[in-house]
Amino acid sequence: MVNGTSHPEPHGELRLPARSDGLKPAEQQILSELERLDFDDSARFAVRLATEEALANALIHGNNEDPNRTIHVRWWVEPNAVTIEIQDEGEGFDPSSVPDPTAEENIELPSGRGIMLMRSFMSEVEFIPPGNCVRMTYRIDSPGPAASS
Amino acid sequence: MTSAASRLRVAERDGITCVEFIDRNILDEANIQRIGEEIGQLIDAQPQPRLLISFQNVDHLSSAALGTLITINNKIKSKDGQLRLADIDPQIYEIFVITKLNKLFKIYKTSEEAIESFA
């Protein structure tokens, strides 16, 4: 999956209840895998942040915090890359419709920064239509603009 | 001020309320909400709050935590108070830079520098 469809079966997969206290296992399992593969501190920081943001979006915006809904998390790891897919049970959204949180009129709004952080810290972020599934990849040799600075 | 369930360490210094986080990770919604409520109570208790938030112990924060900081900033501004942030880890400071919130908040390298900056 990291290089297209070379690994169709994920290395890890979880179906989590849409509750804020139910999401930790995904993050923990992905991070312990990265630790095992010796991903450095900045890589783990980036992946943790992006995963946290994507899970929060799936919980709050996708699943409307409905505990009867689930969040499906899958991940693929290689020695130099990790791809994470997070899917909610919502209707999806158009990511291009999310306003720029750094614009002067939005800078004091308390929300709307999660996607920007995901794109800044990961190498690739893709929203799969209808927008209820995000696939993001971190590559050690070409991290996101924030992770490489 | 620190109770068993508090997520903050709070101290008064020269009329400035100094806040530190107990948690190293300010990520999950419930924790962030709790922190926002606790700091909100500190602001409510003062006519013109002067608040320093130190990130000395913090390894991670999320966009939800940024949202809470913005709400805190707005609340302090509405009371003509002052907010300073300090001791931010370089990786976390990068989050402020990306979101341009380093322009919105008054951020200092150390708590000492921040305390000296209060009018």
XYZ file of N, CA and C in Angstrom:
804
model
N 0.824 -1.204 0.000
C 0.000 0.000 0.000
C 0.862 1.260 0.000
N 1.999 1.204 0.700
C 2.836 2.395 0.757
C 3.295 2.778 -0.641
N 3.648 1.775 -1.455
C 4.027 2.036 -2.841
C 2.885 1.600 -3.762
N 1.745 2.207 -3.592
C 0.614 1.864 -4.431
C -0.153 0.703 -3.833
N -0.172 -0.434 -4.529
C -0.984 -1.548 -4.032
C -0.124 -2.783 -3.786
N 1.154 -2.571 -3.454
C 2.046 -3.706 -3.302
C 1.715 -4.540 -2.062
N 1.069 -3.945 -1.060
C 0.707 -4.689 0.150
C -0.775 -4.476 0.435
N -1.644 -5.177 -0.295
C -3.078 -4.931 -0.112
C -3.579 -5.273 1.293
N -2.935 -6.246 1.946
C -3.379 -6.598 3.301
C -2.687 -5.684 4.304
N -3.451 -5.028 5.174
C -2.807 -4.134 6.143
C -1.988 -4.915 7.177
N -0.986 -4.250 7.728
C -0.211 -4.862 8.816
C -0.963 -4.790 10.136
N -1.847 -3.844 10.224
C -2.664 -3.721 11.433
C -4.014 -3.151 11.080
N -5.000 -3.507 11.882
C -6.367 -3.066 11.587
C -7.165 -3.060 12.890
N -7.934 -1.988 13.113
C -8.785 -1.915 14.304
C -10.116 -1.275 13.929
N -11.173 -1.752 14.544
C -12.464 -1.068 14.444
C -12.761 -0.532 15.839
N -12.768 0.803 15.941
C -12.864 1.441 17.256
C -14.246 2.061 17.447
N -14.745 2.036 18.678
C -16.011 2.733 18.946
C -15.791 4.237 18.863
N -16.784 4.961 18.360
C -16.645 6.415 18.210
C -16.848 7.109 19.558
N -15.884 6.888 20.436
C -15.866 7.563 21.748
C -14.453 8.104 21.933
N -14.350 9.288 22.579
C -13.021 9.897 22.709
C -12.088 9.027 23.548
N -12.655 8.220 24.447
C -11.794 7.366 25.281
C -11.538 5.993 24.635
N -11.994 5.827 23.392
C -11.839 4.513 22.764
C -10.828 4.472 21.623
N -10.136 5.609 21.385
C -9.308 5.710 20.181
C -7.832 5.411 20.408
N -7.412 5.392 21.662
C -5.981 5.268 21.969
C -5.312 4.018 21.390
N -5.982 2.864 21.355
C -5.283 1.667 20.877
C -4.673 1.822 19.484
N -5.338 2.550 18.600
C -4.809 2.706 17.235
C -3.481 3.449 17.281
N -3.513 4.580 17.948
C -2.296 5.401 18.043
C -1.162 4.612 18.715
N -1.498 3.922 19.789
C -0.475 3.172 20.536
C 0.146 2.071 19.674
N -0.704 1.342 18.952
C -0.178 0.225 18.153
C 0.668 0.716 16.977
N 0.226 1.803 16.351
C 1.009 2.347 15.226
C 2.348 2.868 15.738
N 2.317 3.601 16.850
C 3.568 4.178 17.370
C 4.539 3.102 17.848
N 4.024 2.055 18.447
C 4.954 1.013 18.920
C 5.581 0.300 17.720
N 4.837 0.203 16.618
C 5.401 -0.372 15.394
C 6.518 0.524 14.850
N 6.296 1.838 14.891
C 7.315 2.777 14.395
C 8.557 2.755 15.290
N 8.329 2.590 16.577
C 9.459 2.504 17.514
C 10.293 1.254 17.207
N 9.591 0.164 16.947
C 10.263 -1.096 16.616
C 11.117 -0.941 15.356
N 10.630 -0.119 14.418
C 11.352 0.082 13.160
C 12.361 1.229 13.235
N 12.549 1.778 14.453
C 13.529 2.845 14.673
C 13.207 4.139 13.933
N 11.930 4.431 13.711
C 11.563 5.767 13.223
C 11.983 6.765 14.302
N 12.592 7.876 13.907
C 13.123 8.795 14.926
C 12.005 9.616 15.568
N 12.426 10.455 16.526
C 11.477 11.209 17.327
C 10.607 12.136 16.460
N 11.212 12.804 15.474
C 10.427 13.741 14.665
C 9.417 12.983 13.795
N 9.776 11.798 13.342
C 8.836 10.989 12.555
C 7.655 10.558 13.427
N 7.977 10.097 14.627
C 6.900 9.638 15.515
C 6.010 10.804 15.951
N 6.630 11.982 16.157
C 5.858 13.184 16.503
C 4.870 13.496 15.379
N 5.364 13.475 14.132
C 4.523 13.806 12.971
C 3.374 12.813 12.823
N 3.690 11.530 12.902
C 2.662 10.497 12.696
C 1.632 10.544 13.826
N 2.122 10.766 15.034
C 1.194 10.833 16.167
C 0.223 12.004 16.020
N 0.770 13.158 15.661
C -0.065 14.351 15.512
C -1.110 14.143 14.414
N -0.664 13.669 13.247
C -1.588 13.491 12.125
C -2.648 12.435 12.452
N -2.237 11.357 13.111
C -3.202 10.308 13.473
C -4.233 10.844 14.455
N -3.747 11.592 15.442
C -4.655 12.186 16.436
C -5.671 13.108 15.766
N -5.182 13.925 14.826
C -6.082 14.873 14.139
C -7.108 14.124 13.279
N -6.646 13.094 12.569
C -7.566 12.344 11.697
C -8.609 11.590 12.529
N -8.176 11.026 13.646
C -9.132 10.325 14.517
C -10.145 11.307 15.108
N -9.679 12.481 15.507
C -10.595 13.486 16.072
C -11.617 13.922 15.022
N -11.160 14.111 13.778
C -12.098 14.477 12.702
C -13.126 13.373 12.470
N -12.654 12.119 12.464
C -13.564 10.991 12.243
C -14.591 10.891 13.371
N -14.130 11.115 14.583
C -15.009 11.031 15.758
C -16.044 12.153 15.758
N -15.558 13.384 15.617
C -16.419 14.552 15.833
C -17.228 14.891 14.575
N -16.530 15.046 13.445
C -17.231 15.505 12.233
C -17.851 14.336 11.455
N -17.116 13.211 11.376
C -17.620 12.083 10.597
C -18.728 11.339 11.320
N -18.443 10.921 12.544
C -19.390 10.069 13.264
C -20.249 10.820 14.275
N -20.113 12.151 14.317
C -20.919 12.979 15.229
C -20.897 12.451 16.666
N -19.783 11.860 17.064
C -19.604 11.321 18.420
C -20.703 10.326 18.799
N -21.222 9.632 17.806
C -22.244 8.618 18.049
C -21.536 7.302 18.428
N -21.665 6.861 19.687
C -20.926 5.676 20.137
C -21.371 4.391 19.448
N -22.484 4.439 18.729
C -22.927 3.257 17.985
C -22.216 3.124 16.637
N -21.506 4.169 16.260
C -20.741 4.123 15.009
C -19.306 3.712 15.315
N -18.607 3.269 14.287
C -17.210 2.861 14.495
C -16.272 3.651 13.572
N -15.011 3.635 13.964
C -13.942 4.214 13.147
C -13.020 3.061 12.760
N -12.807 2.914 11.467
C -12.013 1.799 10.948
C -10.603 2.317 10.653
N -9.622 1.764 11.345
C -8.240 2.206 11.173
C -7.424 1.045 10.613
N -6.674 1.315 9.543
C -5.778 0.296 8.968
C -4.427 0.934 8.730
N -3.369 0.160 8.869
C -2.051 0.738 8.594
C -1.127 -0.284 7.941
N -0.206 0.260 7.151
C 0.789 -0.520 6.419
C 2.161 0.065 6.785
N 3.082 -0.748 7.152
C 4.411 -0.224 7.501
C 5.487 -0.863 6.632
N 6.474 -0.072 6.309
C 7.693 -0.524 5.639
C 8.850 0.089 6.410
N 10.060 -0.368 6.161
C 11.177 0.184 6.948
C 11.305 1.702 6.844
N 10.885 2.292 5.717
C 11.061 3.736 5.535
C 9.751 4.509 5.389
N 8.640 3.871 5.613
C 7.360 4.565 5.402
C 6.234 3.890 6.182
N 5.246 4.702 6.483
C 4.025 4.153 7.082
C 2.827 4.830 6.419
N 1.820 4.049 6.095
C 0.560 4.583 5.560
C -0.563 4.219 6.528
N -1.388 5.206 6.817
C -2.500 5.008 7.762
C -3.791 5.432 7.069
N -4.801 4.603 7.203
C -6.103 4.904 6.608
C -7.133 4.952 7.729
N -7.893 6.021 7.795
C -8.895 6.184 8.855
C -10.225 6.506 8.198
N -11.207 5.640 8.473
C -12.511 5.776 7.805
C -13.616 5.865 8.847
N -14.508 6.828 8.659
C -15.654 6.940 9.574
C -16.927 6.520 8.851
N -18.039 6.581 9.559
C -19.310 6.166 8.969
C -20.174 7.363 8.579
N -19.541 8.503 8.415
C -20.277 9.703 8.031
C -20.472 9.795 6.528
N -21.053 10.924 6.105
C -21.364 11.110 4.679
C -20.170 11.609 3.886
N -19.110 11.981 4.569
C -17.950 12.530 3.888
C -18.059 14.036 3.722
N -17.047 14.635 3.141
C -17.035 16.087 2.930
C -16.031 16.407 1.829
N -16.109 17.650 1.375
C -15.181 18.107 0.344
C -14.046 18.866 1.041
N -12.843 18.287 1.095
C -11.768 18.949 1.842
C -11.408 20.323 1.289
N -11.709 20.555 -0.013
C -11.381 21.877 -0.576
C -12.322 22.967 -0.052
N -13.419 22.536 0.599
C -14.371 23.527 1.129
C -13.984 24.015 2.529
N -12.942 23.417 3.112
C -12.533 23.829 4.464
C -11.773 25.158 4.356
N -12.227 26.184 5.082
C -11.577 27.489 4.952
C -10.132 27.478 5.464
N -9.320 28.370 4.913
C -7.925 28.502 5.330
C -7.881 29.041 6.764
N -7.399 28.217 7.717
C -7.427 28.680 9.116
C -6.417 29.791 9.410
N -5.491 30.028 8.458
C -4.507 31.093 8.697
C -4.962 32.438 8.130
N -6.115 32.432 7.416
C -6.627 33.703 6.884
C -7.003 34.616 8.049
N -6.838 35.911 7.816
C -7.040 36.874 8.905
C -8.411 36.718 9.570
N -9.441 36.455 8.727
C -10.805 36.374 9.279
C -11.043 35.078 10.067
N -10.121 34.090 9.910
C -10.313 32.801 10.597
C -9.319 32.552 11.726
N -8.326 33.400 11.838
C -7.202 33.096 12.731
C -7.645 32.953 14.194
N -8.724 33.633 14.557
C -9.172 33.543 15.956
C -10.304 32.535 16.152
N -10.602 31.768 15.108
C -11.607 30.709 15.270
C -10.966 29.530 16.009
N -11.690 28.908 16.947
C -11.057 27.849 17.746
C -10.908 26.512 17.033
N -11.441 26.340 15.823
C -11.331 25.036 15.160
C -10.928 25.210 13.694
N -10.689 24.070 13.024
C -10.429 24.113 11.584
C -8.959 23.989 11.195
N -8.102 23.516 12.123
C -6.667 23.448 11.825
C -6.145 22.024 11.618
N -6.993 21.024 11.880
C -6.539 19.638 11.857
C -5.996 19.200 10.501
N -6.730 19.492 9.419
C -6.294 19.044 8.087
C -4.988 19.738 7.709
N -4.882 21.008 8.043
C -3.638 21.731 7.735
C -2.445 21.078 8.429
N -2.617 20.664 9.672
C -1.514 20.020 10.399
C -1.185 18.656 9.792
N -2.211 17.908 9.412
C -1.970 16.606 8.781
C -1.156 16.792 7.505
N -1.546 17.747 6.675
C -0.832 17.984 5.414
C 0.582 18.508 5.662
N 0.771 19.225 6.748
C 2.093 19.800 7.035
C 3.083 18.771 7.553
N 2.595 17.794 8.286
C 3.518 16.862 8.943
C 3.658 15.526 8.205
N 2.725 15.218 7.303
C 2.818 13.953 6.572
C 3.319 14.206 5.152
N 3.865 13.158 4.531
C 4.370 13.294 3.160
C 3.215 13.403 2.169
N 2.171 12.637 2.386
C 0.997 12.652 1.495
C -0.267 12.506 2.334
N -1.293 13.264 1.956
C -2.613 13.118 2.599
C -3.656 13.123 1.487
N -4.486 12.096 1.470
C -5.478 11.977 0.402
C -6.845 11.667 1.029
N -7.854 12.437 0.641
C -9.214 12.140 1.087
C -9.900 11.349 -0.017
N -10.371 10.168 0.347
C -10.972 9.295 -0.653
C -12.474 9.578 -0.715
N -12.987 9.905 -1.919
C -14.411 10.241 -2.054
C -15.308 9.151 -1.468
N -16.373 9.508 -0.772
C -16.942 10.867 -0.638
C -16.283 11.720 0.457
N -15.152 11.310 0.976
C -14.454 12.147 1.956
C -14.524 11.616 3.375
N -15.077 10.408 3.533
C -15.152 9.845 4.894
C -13.963 8.919 5.189
N -12.977 8.937 4.308
C -11.783 8.113 4.521
C -10.552 8.942 4.149
N -9.605 9.005 5.077
C -8.369 9.716 4.782
C -7.214 8.708 4.787
N -6.368 8.822 3.775
C -5.182 7.956 3.699
C -3.957 8.863 3.744
N -3.083 8.614 4.677
C -1.909 9.481 4.802
C -0.649 8.641 4.954
N 0.410 9.148 4.336
C 1.683 8.429 4.327
C 2.788 9.328 4.860
N 3.641 8.739 5.676
C 4.855 9.425 6.122
C 6.038 8.646 5.561
N 6.892 9.320 4.796
C 8.106 8.697 4.262
C 9.312 9.334 4.936
N 10.195 8.523 5.431
C 11.373 9.040 6.126
C 12.210 9.921 5.196
N 12.314 9.528 3.922
C 13.177 10.297 3.024
C 12.485 11.525 2.430
N 11.179 11.686 2.619
C 10.499 12.903 2.146
C 9.318 13.225 3.053
N 9.622 13.621 4.297
C 8.537 13.918 5.235
C 7.787 15.183 4.822
N 6.717 15.478 5.537
C 5.944 16.684 5.248
C 6.785 17.926 5.494
N 6.329 19.089 4.952
C 7.134 20.310 5.049
C 7.479 20.697 6.489
N 6.549 20.469 7.413
C 6.842 20.844 8.806
C 7.799 19.847 9.444
N 7.620 18.571 9.117
C 8.443 17.534 9.748
C 9.884 17.594 9.256
N 10.108 18.161 8.058
C 11.470 18.199 7.516
C 12.195 19.480 7.858
N 11.477 20.482 8.413
C 12.125 21.776 8.668
C 12.933 21.742 9.953
N -3.893 25.169 45.058
C -4.797 25.233 43.910
C -4.886 23.870 43.200
N -3.777 23.129 43.226
C -3.790 21.852 42.530
C -4.578 20.830 43.342
N -5.671 20.358 42.788
C -6.458 19.337 43.471
C -6.105 17.982 42.861
N -6.647 16.933 43.459
C -6.314 15.588 42.989
C -6.645 15.409 41.513
N -7.750 16.028 41.083
C -8.183 15.812 39.705
C -7.707 16.907 38.754
N -6.997 17.900 39.286
C -6.596 19.021 38.448
C -5.587 18.583 37.387
N -5.664 19.183 36.229
C -4.697 18.917 35.158
C -3.632 20.001 35.115
N -3.650 20.905 36.100
C -2.755 22.065 36.081
C -2.011 22.234 37.397
N -0.821 22.864 37.306
C -0.147 23.401 38.485
C -0.263 24.910 38.382
N -0.731 25.548 39.445
C -0.964 26.990 39.391
C -0.205 27.669 40.518
N 0.495 28.764 40.200
C 1.200 29.544 41.220
C 1.018 31.019 40.913
N 1.031 31.846 41.957
C 0.957 33.293 41.780
C 2.351 33.871 41.947
N 2.730 34.775 41.053
C 4.052 35.395 41.150
C 3.951 36.845 40.673
N 4.203 37.775 41.564
C 4.152 39.209 41.236
C 2.841 39.589 40.546
N 1.741 39.063 41.027
C 0.439 39.400 40.444
C 0.161 38.689 39.128
N 1.017 37.741 38.794
C 0.821 36.984 37.552
C 0.428 35.556 37.919
N -0.597 35.040 37.264
C -0.989 33.650 37.488
C -0.180 32.768 36.531
N 0.647 31.901 37.113
C 1.523 31.040 36.307
C 0.950 29.628 36.271
N 0.718 29.128 35.072
C 0.080 27.821 34.899
C 1.032 26.866 34.181
N 1.138 25.673 34.717
C 1.882 24.594 34.033
C 0.948 23.412 33.874
N 1.170 22.637 32.815
C 0.351 21.443 32.597
C 0.968 20.248 33.309
N 0.129 19.420 33.866
C 0.605 18.178 34.488
C 0.849 17.125 33.413
N -0.021 17.102 32.404
C 0.084 16.072 31.358
C 1.153 16.430 30.335
N 1.867 15.446 29.885
C 2.857 15.660 28.827
C 2.173 15.748 27.458
N 1.011 15.160 27.349
C 0.299 15.133 26.072
C -1.044 15.852 26.212
N -1.212 16.921 25.442
C -2.488 17.645 25.492
C -3.172 17.380 24.165
N -3.779 16.222 24.086
C -4.286 15.725 22.812
C -5.771 15.406 22.852
N -6.194 14.661 23.859
C -7.557 14.148 23.750
C -8.582 15.149 24.258
N -9.742 15.016 23.642
C -10.816 15.987 23.802
C -11.209 16.224 25.260
N -11.372 15.141 26.013
C -11.840 15.259 27.399
C -10.815 16.018 28.251
N -9.557 15.687 28.058
C -8.488 16.339 28.803
C -8.408 17.831 28.464
N -8.522 18.135 27.188
C -8.444 19.534 26.739
C -9.619 20.340 27.277
N -10.787 19.721 27.262
C -11.972 20.400 27.787
C -11.782 20.726 29.268
N -11.238 19.766 29.995
C -11.002 19.948 31.426
C -10.008 21.091 31.673
N -8.941 21.107 30.896
C -7.927 22.170 31.021
C -8.567 23.533 30.730
N -9.381 23.593 29.666
C -10.050 24.845 29.306
C -10.952 25.347 30.432
N -11.657 24.422 31.047
C -12.552 24.810 32.148
C -11.750 25.335 33.341
N -10.660 24.640 33.659
C -9.850 25.062 34.813
C -9.234 26.439 34.599
N -8.693 26.665 33.399
C -8.090 27.977 33.135
C -9.187 29.045 33.058
N -10.349 28.671 32.521
C -11.487 29.589 32.480
C -11.862 30.056 33.877
N -11.819 29.157 34.852
C -12.144 29.530 36.234
C -11.113 30.508 36.795
N -9.835 30.289 36.435
C -8.788 31.212 36.887
C -9.014 32.614 36.312
N -9.425 32.667 35.056
C -9.669 33.962 34.402
C -10.879 34.649 35.033
N -11.921 33.855 35.263
C -13.148 34.410 35.845
C -12.892 35.008 37.233
N -11.910 34.464 37.935
C -11.665 34.885 39.316
C -10.937 36.227 39.400
N -10.496 36.753 38.267
C -9.711 37.984 38.305
C -10.355 39.069 37.445
N -10.357 40.320 37.947
C -10.968 41.395 37.147
C -10.172 41.684 35.877
N -8.850 41.625 35.954
C -7.997 41.912 34.781
C -6.857 40.882 34.778
N -7.134 39.678 34.276
C -6.183 38.574 34.449
C -4.851 38.801 33.742
N -3.794 38.399 34.438
C -2.454 38.365 33.830
C -1.992 36.915 33.962
N -1.965 36.219 32.837
C -1.790 34.764 32.863
C -0.579 34.340 32.034
N 0.253 33.515 32.649
C 1.378 32.908 31.925
C 1.133 31.405 31.853
N 1.148 30.861 30.637
C 1.024 29.411 30.464
C 2.373 28.878 30.007
N 2.947 28.000 30.844
C 4.223 27.369 30.503
C 3.971 25.976 29.929
N 4.658 25.679 28.815
C 4.532 24.366 28.164
C 5.737 23.483 28.487
N 6.380 23.785 29.601
C 7.627 23.103 29.946
C 7.525 21.576 29.918
N 6.397 21.060 30.387
C 6.272 19.600 30.488
C 5.607 18.965 29.275
N 5.290 19.775 28.267
C 4.407 19.275 27.206
C 5.206 18.732 26.018
N 4.929 17.486 25.644
C 5.584 16.840 24.497
C 4.721 16.885 23.236
N 3.407 16.891 23.420
C 2.496 16.838 22.266
C 1.285 17.718 22.531
N 0.805 18.367 21.473
C -0.526 18.965 21.581
C -1.215 18.885 20.230
N -2.539 19.036 20.250
C -3.331 18.860 19.028
C -3.985 20.183 18.648
N -4.667 20.170 17.502
C -5.358 21.386 17.074
C -6.491 21.740 18.042
N -7.048 20.730 18.711
C -8.095 21.017 19.701
C -7.524 21.831 20.865
N -6.272 21.543 21.231
C -5.629 22.324 22.303
C -5.397 23.758 21.838
N -5.043 23.925 20.557
C -4.881 25.286 20.024
C -6.208 26.046 20.131
N -7.301 25.344 19.819
C -8.619 25.960 19.909
C -8.918 26.453 21.314
N -8.548 25.639 22.294
C -8.773 26.034 23.689
C -7.915 27.251 24.047
N -6.683 27.284 23.550
C -5.822 28.448 23.813
C -6.414 29.718 23.204
N -7.007 29.590 22.016
C -7.634 30.757 21.378
C -8.824 31.242 22.206
N -9.615 30.286 22.682
C -10.762 30.656 23.526
C -10.277 31.367 24.793
N -9.213 30.854 25.390
C -8.630 31.471 26.597
C -8.155 32.890 26.267
N -7.468 33.036 25.132
C -6.953 34.340 24.718
C -8.101 35.341 24.549
N -9.178 34.887 23.893
C -10.324 35.781 23.668
C -10.966 36.205 24.986
N -11.026 35.253 25.903
C -11.635 35.531 27.209
C -10.795 36.567 27.978
N -9.490 36.408 27.920
C -8.591 37.335 28.620
C -8.663 38.723 27.972
N -8.702 38.748 26.642
C -8.782 40.037 25.940
C -10.069 40.774 26.300
N -11.172 40.003 26.452
C -12.455 40.638 26.769
C -12.442 41.278 28.153
N -11.487 40.857 29.005
C -11.358 41.467 30.338
C -10.159 42.422 30.385
N -9.667 42.778 29.199
C -8.518 43.682 29.101
C -7.307 43.130 29.861
N -7.164 41.812 29.859
C -6.039 41.178 30.539
C -4.901 40.873 29.584
N -3.937 40.108 30.076
C -2.760 39.786 29.252
C -2.443 38.296 29.368
N -2.099 37.687 28.232
C -1.720 36.265 28.192
C -0.332 36.137 27.579
N 0.497 35.331 28.192
C 1.818 35.017 27.642
C 1.976 33.494 27.613
N 2.654 32.981 26.569
C 2.998 31.560 26.485
C 4.521 31.438 26.535
N 5.032 30.351 27.145
C 6.492 30.202 27.257
C 6.895 28.734 27.333
N 8.199 28.504 27.181
C 8.817 27.171 27.352
C 8.249 26.145 26.363
N 8.095 26.564 25.110
C 7.482 25.673 24.109
C 8.575 24.897 23.371
N 8.446 23.600 23.378
C 9.365 22.694 22.682
C 9.406 23.058 21.179
N 10.575 22.982 20.529
C 10.669 23.376 19.119
C 9.681 22.663 18.200
N 9.444 21.373 18.413
C 8.485 20.654 17.554
C 7.075 21.225 17.723
N 6.738 21.562 18.959
C 5.405 22.118 19.210
C 5.329 23.558 18.692
N 6.426 24.288 18.835
C 6.434 25.665 18.316
C 6.164 25.661 16.806
N 6.650 24.625 16.136
C 6.412 24.489 14.691
C 4.904 24.472 14.395
N 4.138 23.862 15.269
C 2.674 23.841 15.089
C 2.114 25.269 15.144
N 2.637 26.074 16.059
C 2.200 27.474 16.152
C 2.590 28.238 14.876
N 3.779 27.938 14.343
C 4.252 28.643 13.142
C 3.382 28.274 11.930
N 3.141 26.969 11.743
C 2.347 26.503 10.601
C 0.961 27.149 10.594
N 0.368 27.221 11.768
C -0.996 27.755 11.873
C -1.002 29.283 12.020
N 0.183 29.871 12.014
C 0.374 31.326 12.173
C -0.112 31.843 13.525
N -0.284 30.937 14.460
C -0.717 31.381 15.789
C 0.446 31.984 16.581
N 1.657 31.827 16.077
C 2.789 32.517 16.712
C 2.652 34.032 16.557
N 1.808 34.471 15.593
C 1.554 35.913 15.425
C 0.433 36.374 16.355
N -0.464 35.452 16.677
C -1.611 35.820 17.519
C -1.221 35.864 19.000
N -0.418 34.877 19.413
C -0.046 34.793 20.834
C 1.295 35.482 21.081
N 1.478 35.964 22.303
C 2.782 36.495 22.703
C 3.551 35.331 23.324
N 4.558 34.869 22.587
C 5.286 33.654 22.970
C 6.720 34.017 23.331
N 7.176 33.519 24.473
C 8.539 33.796 24.949
C 9.280 32.478 25.149
N 10.591 32.584 25.025
C 11.418 31.393 25.132
C 11.322 30.786 26.536
N 11.406 31.632 27.538
C 11.364 31.133 28.921
C 10.268 31.836 29.717
N 9.901 31.220 30.830
C 8.913 31.833 31.730
C 9.452 33.140 32.307
N 10.759 33.176 32.592
C 11.372 34.396 33.141
C 11.174 35.570 32.189
N 11.486 35.330 30.913
C 11.321 36.391 29.906
C 9.853 36.805 29.803
N 8.981 35.845 29.876
C 7.545 36.146 29.772
C 7.087 36.993 30.958
N 7.543 36.638 32.144
C 7.136 37.388 33.341
C 7.617 38.831 33.243
N 8.833 39.022 32.776
C 9.376 40.387 32.636
C 8.589 41.213 31.615
N 7.922 40.533 30.676
C 7.240 41.249 29.593
C 5.887 41.825 29.999
N 5.352 41.376 31.134
C 4.019 41.863 31.520
C 4.080 43.354 31.841
N 3.091 44.085 31.352
C 3.052 45.539 31.605
C 2.633 45.790 33.046
